XYZ file of N, CA and C in Angstrom:
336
model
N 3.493 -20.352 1.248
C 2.201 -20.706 1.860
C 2.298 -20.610 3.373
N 1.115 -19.940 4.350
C 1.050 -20.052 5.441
C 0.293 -20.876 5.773
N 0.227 -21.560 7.155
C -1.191 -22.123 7.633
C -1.407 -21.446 8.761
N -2.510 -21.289 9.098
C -3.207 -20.259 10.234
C -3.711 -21.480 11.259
N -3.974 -21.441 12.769
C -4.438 -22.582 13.519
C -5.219 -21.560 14.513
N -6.511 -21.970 14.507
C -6.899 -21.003 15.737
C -7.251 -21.800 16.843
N -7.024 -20.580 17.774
C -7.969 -22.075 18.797
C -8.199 -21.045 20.139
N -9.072 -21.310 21.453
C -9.999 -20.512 22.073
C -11.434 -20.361 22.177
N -12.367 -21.064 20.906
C -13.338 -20.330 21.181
C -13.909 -21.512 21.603
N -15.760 -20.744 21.836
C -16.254 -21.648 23.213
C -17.544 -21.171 23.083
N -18.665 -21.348 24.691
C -19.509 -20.903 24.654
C -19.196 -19.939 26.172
N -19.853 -19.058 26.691
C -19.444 -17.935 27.585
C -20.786 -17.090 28.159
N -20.799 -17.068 29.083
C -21.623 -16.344 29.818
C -21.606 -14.797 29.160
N -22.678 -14.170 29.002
C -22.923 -12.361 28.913
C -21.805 -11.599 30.206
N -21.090 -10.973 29.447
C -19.979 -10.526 30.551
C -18.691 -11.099 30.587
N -18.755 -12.546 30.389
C -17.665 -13.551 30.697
C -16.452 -13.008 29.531
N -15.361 -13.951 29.881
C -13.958 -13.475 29.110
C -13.865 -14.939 28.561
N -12.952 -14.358 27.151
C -12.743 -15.696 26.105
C -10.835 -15.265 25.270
N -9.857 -16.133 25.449
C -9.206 -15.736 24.376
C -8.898 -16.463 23.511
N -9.087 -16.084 22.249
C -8.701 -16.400 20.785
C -7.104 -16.222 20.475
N -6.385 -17.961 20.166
C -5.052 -17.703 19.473
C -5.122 -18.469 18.036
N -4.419 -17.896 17.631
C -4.148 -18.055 16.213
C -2.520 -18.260 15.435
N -1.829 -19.669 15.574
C -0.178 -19.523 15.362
C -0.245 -19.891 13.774
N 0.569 -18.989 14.100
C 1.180 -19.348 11.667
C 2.326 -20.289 12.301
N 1.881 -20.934 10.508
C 3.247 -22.182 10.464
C 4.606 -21.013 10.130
N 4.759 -20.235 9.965
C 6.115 -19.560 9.820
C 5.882 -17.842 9.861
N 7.365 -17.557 10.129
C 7.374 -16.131 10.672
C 7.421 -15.558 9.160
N 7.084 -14.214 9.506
C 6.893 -13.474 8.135
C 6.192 -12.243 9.111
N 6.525 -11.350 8.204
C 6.363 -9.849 8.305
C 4.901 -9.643 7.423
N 4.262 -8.847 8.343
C 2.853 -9.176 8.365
C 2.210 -8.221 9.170
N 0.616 -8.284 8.812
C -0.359 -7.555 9.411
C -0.892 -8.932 9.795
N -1.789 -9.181 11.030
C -2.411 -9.996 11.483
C -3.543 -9.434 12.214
N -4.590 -10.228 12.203
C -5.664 -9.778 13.137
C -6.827 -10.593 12.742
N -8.176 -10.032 13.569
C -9.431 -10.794 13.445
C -10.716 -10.013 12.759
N -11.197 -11.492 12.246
C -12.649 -10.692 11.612
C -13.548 -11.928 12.313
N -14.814 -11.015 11.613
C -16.271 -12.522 12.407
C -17.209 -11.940 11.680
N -17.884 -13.266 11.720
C -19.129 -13.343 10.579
C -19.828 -14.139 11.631
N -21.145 -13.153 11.875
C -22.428 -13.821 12.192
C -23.342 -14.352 11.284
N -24.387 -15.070 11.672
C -25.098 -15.663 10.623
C -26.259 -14.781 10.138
N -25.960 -15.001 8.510
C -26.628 -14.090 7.951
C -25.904 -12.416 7.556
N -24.992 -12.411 8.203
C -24.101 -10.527 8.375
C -22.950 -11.005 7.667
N -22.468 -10.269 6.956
C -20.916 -9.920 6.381
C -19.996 -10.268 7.398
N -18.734 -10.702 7.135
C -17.371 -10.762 7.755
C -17.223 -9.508 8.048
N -16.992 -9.141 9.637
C -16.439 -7.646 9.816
C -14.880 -7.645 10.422
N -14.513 -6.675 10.170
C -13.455 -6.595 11.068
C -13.356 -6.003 12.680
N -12.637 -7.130 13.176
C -12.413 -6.988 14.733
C -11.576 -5.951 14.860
N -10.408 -6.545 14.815
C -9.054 -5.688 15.257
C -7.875 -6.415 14.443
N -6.649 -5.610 14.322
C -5.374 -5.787 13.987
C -4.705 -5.373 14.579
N -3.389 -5.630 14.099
C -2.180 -5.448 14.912
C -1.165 -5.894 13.773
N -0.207 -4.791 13.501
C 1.165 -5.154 12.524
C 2.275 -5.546 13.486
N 3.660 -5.545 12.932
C 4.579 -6.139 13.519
C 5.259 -5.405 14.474
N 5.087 -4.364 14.361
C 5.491 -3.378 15.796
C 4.714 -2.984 16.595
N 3.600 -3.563 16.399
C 2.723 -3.879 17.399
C 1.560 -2.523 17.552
N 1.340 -1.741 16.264
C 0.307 -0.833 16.283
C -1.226 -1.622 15.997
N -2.125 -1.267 16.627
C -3.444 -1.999 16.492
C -4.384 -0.819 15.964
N -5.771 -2.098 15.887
C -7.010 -1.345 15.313
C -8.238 -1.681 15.486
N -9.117 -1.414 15.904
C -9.971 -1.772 17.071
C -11.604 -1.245 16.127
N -12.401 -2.148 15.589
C -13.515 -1.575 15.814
C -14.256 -1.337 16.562
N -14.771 -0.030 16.443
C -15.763 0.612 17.229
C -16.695 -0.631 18.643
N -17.087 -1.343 17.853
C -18.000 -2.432 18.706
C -17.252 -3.192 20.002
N -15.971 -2.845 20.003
C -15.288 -4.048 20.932
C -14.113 -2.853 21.312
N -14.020 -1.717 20.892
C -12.910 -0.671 21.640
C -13.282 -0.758 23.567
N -12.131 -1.343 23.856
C -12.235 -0.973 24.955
C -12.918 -2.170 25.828
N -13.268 -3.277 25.154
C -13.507 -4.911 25.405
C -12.540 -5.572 25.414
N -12.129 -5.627 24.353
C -10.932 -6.333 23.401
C -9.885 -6.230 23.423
N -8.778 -7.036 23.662
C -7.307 -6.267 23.654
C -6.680 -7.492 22.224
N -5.984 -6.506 21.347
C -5.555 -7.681 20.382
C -3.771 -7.892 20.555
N -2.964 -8.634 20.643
C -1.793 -8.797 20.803
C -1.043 -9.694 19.715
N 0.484 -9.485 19.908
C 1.148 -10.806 19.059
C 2.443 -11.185 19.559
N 2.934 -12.374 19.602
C 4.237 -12.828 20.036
C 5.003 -13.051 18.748
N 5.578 -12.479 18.301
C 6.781 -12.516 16.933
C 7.168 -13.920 16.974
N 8.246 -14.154 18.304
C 8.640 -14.913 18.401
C 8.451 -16.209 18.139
N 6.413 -16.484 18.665
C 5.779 -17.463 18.031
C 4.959 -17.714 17.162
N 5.035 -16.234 16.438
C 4.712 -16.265 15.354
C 2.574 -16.338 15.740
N 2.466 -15.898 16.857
C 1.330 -15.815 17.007
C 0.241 -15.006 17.419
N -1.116 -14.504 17.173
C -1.694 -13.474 17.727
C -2.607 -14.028 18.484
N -3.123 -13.112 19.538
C -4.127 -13.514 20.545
C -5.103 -12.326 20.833
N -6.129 -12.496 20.750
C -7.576 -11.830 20.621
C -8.167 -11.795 22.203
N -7.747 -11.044 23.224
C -8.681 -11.133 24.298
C -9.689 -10.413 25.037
N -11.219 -11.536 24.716
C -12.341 -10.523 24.800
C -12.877 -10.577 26.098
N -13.323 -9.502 26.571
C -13.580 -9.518 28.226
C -14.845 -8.708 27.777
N -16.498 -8.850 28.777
C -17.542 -7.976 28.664
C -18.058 -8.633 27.887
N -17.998 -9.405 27.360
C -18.786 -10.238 26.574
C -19.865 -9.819 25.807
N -20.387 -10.081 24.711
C -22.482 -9.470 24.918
C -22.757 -10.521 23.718
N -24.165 -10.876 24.010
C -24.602 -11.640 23.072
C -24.180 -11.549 21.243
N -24.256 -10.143 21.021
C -24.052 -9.677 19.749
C -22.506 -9.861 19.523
N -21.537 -10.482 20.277
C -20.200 -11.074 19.883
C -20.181 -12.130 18.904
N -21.500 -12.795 19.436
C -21.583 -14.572 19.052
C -21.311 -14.501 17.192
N -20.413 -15.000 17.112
C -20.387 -14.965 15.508
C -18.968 -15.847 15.419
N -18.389 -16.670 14.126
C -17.246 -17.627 14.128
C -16.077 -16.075 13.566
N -14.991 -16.451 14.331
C -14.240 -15.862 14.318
C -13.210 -16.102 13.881
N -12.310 -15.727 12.577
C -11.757 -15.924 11.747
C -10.006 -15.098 11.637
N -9.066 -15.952 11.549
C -7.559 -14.759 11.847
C -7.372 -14.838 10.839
N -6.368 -13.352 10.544
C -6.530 -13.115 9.311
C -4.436 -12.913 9.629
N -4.139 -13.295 8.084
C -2.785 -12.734 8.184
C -2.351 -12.079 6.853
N -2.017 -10.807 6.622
C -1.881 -9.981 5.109
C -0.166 -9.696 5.054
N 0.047 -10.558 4.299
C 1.569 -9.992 3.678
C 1.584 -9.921 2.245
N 2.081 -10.358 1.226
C 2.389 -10.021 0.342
C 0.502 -10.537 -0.452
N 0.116 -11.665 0.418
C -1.249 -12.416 0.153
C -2.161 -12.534 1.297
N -2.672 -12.998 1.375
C -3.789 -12.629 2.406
C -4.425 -14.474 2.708
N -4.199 -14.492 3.981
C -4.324 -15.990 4.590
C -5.421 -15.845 5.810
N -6.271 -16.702 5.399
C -7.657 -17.034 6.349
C -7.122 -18.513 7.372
N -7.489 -17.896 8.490
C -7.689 -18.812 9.429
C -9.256 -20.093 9.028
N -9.535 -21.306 9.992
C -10.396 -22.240 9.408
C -11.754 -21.162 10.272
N -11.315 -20.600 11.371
C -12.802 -19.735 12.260
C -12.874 -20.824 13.137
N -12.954 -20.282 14.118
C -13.703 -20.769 15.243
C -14.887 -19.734 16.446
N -15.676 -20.664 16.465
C -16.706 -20.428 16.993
C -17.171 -19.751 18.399
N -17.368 -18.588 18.939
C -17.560 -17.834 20.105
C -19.397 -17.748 19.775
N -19.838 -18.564 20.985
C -21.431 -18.134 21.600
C -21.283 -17.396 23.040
N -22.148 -16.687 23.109
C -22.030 -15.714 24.146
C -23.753 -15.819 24.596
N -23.899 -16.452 25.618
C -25.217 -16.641 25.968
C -25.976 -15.535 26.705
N -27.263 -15.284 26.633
C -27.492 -13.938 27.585
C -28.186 -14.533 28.889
């Protein structure tokens, strides 16, 4: 069993910068990354990042977004810069190894 802890989110000016971390209770070899669900819309995917550190960026946030991870602490960090209203949605870490572990989400408003 993992536990996922996120923490970062907030409310933020249009433009403004926010970062999202997310530490597992233990190391493990893994894909990690973020999804978000606005209200009313499907869970999408943000971005990932595996253990050697290749990422994946949807379209909507390429080039906003930088996604990262510290092995060491077993943790990833989501940092969004450019902000735009259409961010605002709870944001959820995801970690896929042999099973697939949801973060609790936390919440990014992005005001215009």
């Amino acid at each position: 069993q993992v536990q996922l802890v996120e923490s970062g989110g907030g409310l933020v000016q249009a433009g403004g910068s926010l970062r999202l971390s997310c530490a597992a209770s233990r190391s493990i070899f893994s894909v990690m990354g973020w999804y978000r669900q606005a209200p009313g819309k499907q869970r999408e995917l943000v971005a990932t990042i595996n253990n050697g550190g290749s990422t994946n960026y949807a379209d909507s946030v390429k080039g906003r977004f930088t996604i990262s991870r510290d092995n060491a602490k077993n943790t990833v960090y989501l940092q969004m810069g450019s902000l735009k209203p259409e961010d605002t949605a709870v944001y959820y870490c995801l970690l896929v190894s042999v099973f697939k572990y949801w973060g609790q989400g936390t919440q990014v408003t992005v005001s215009s």
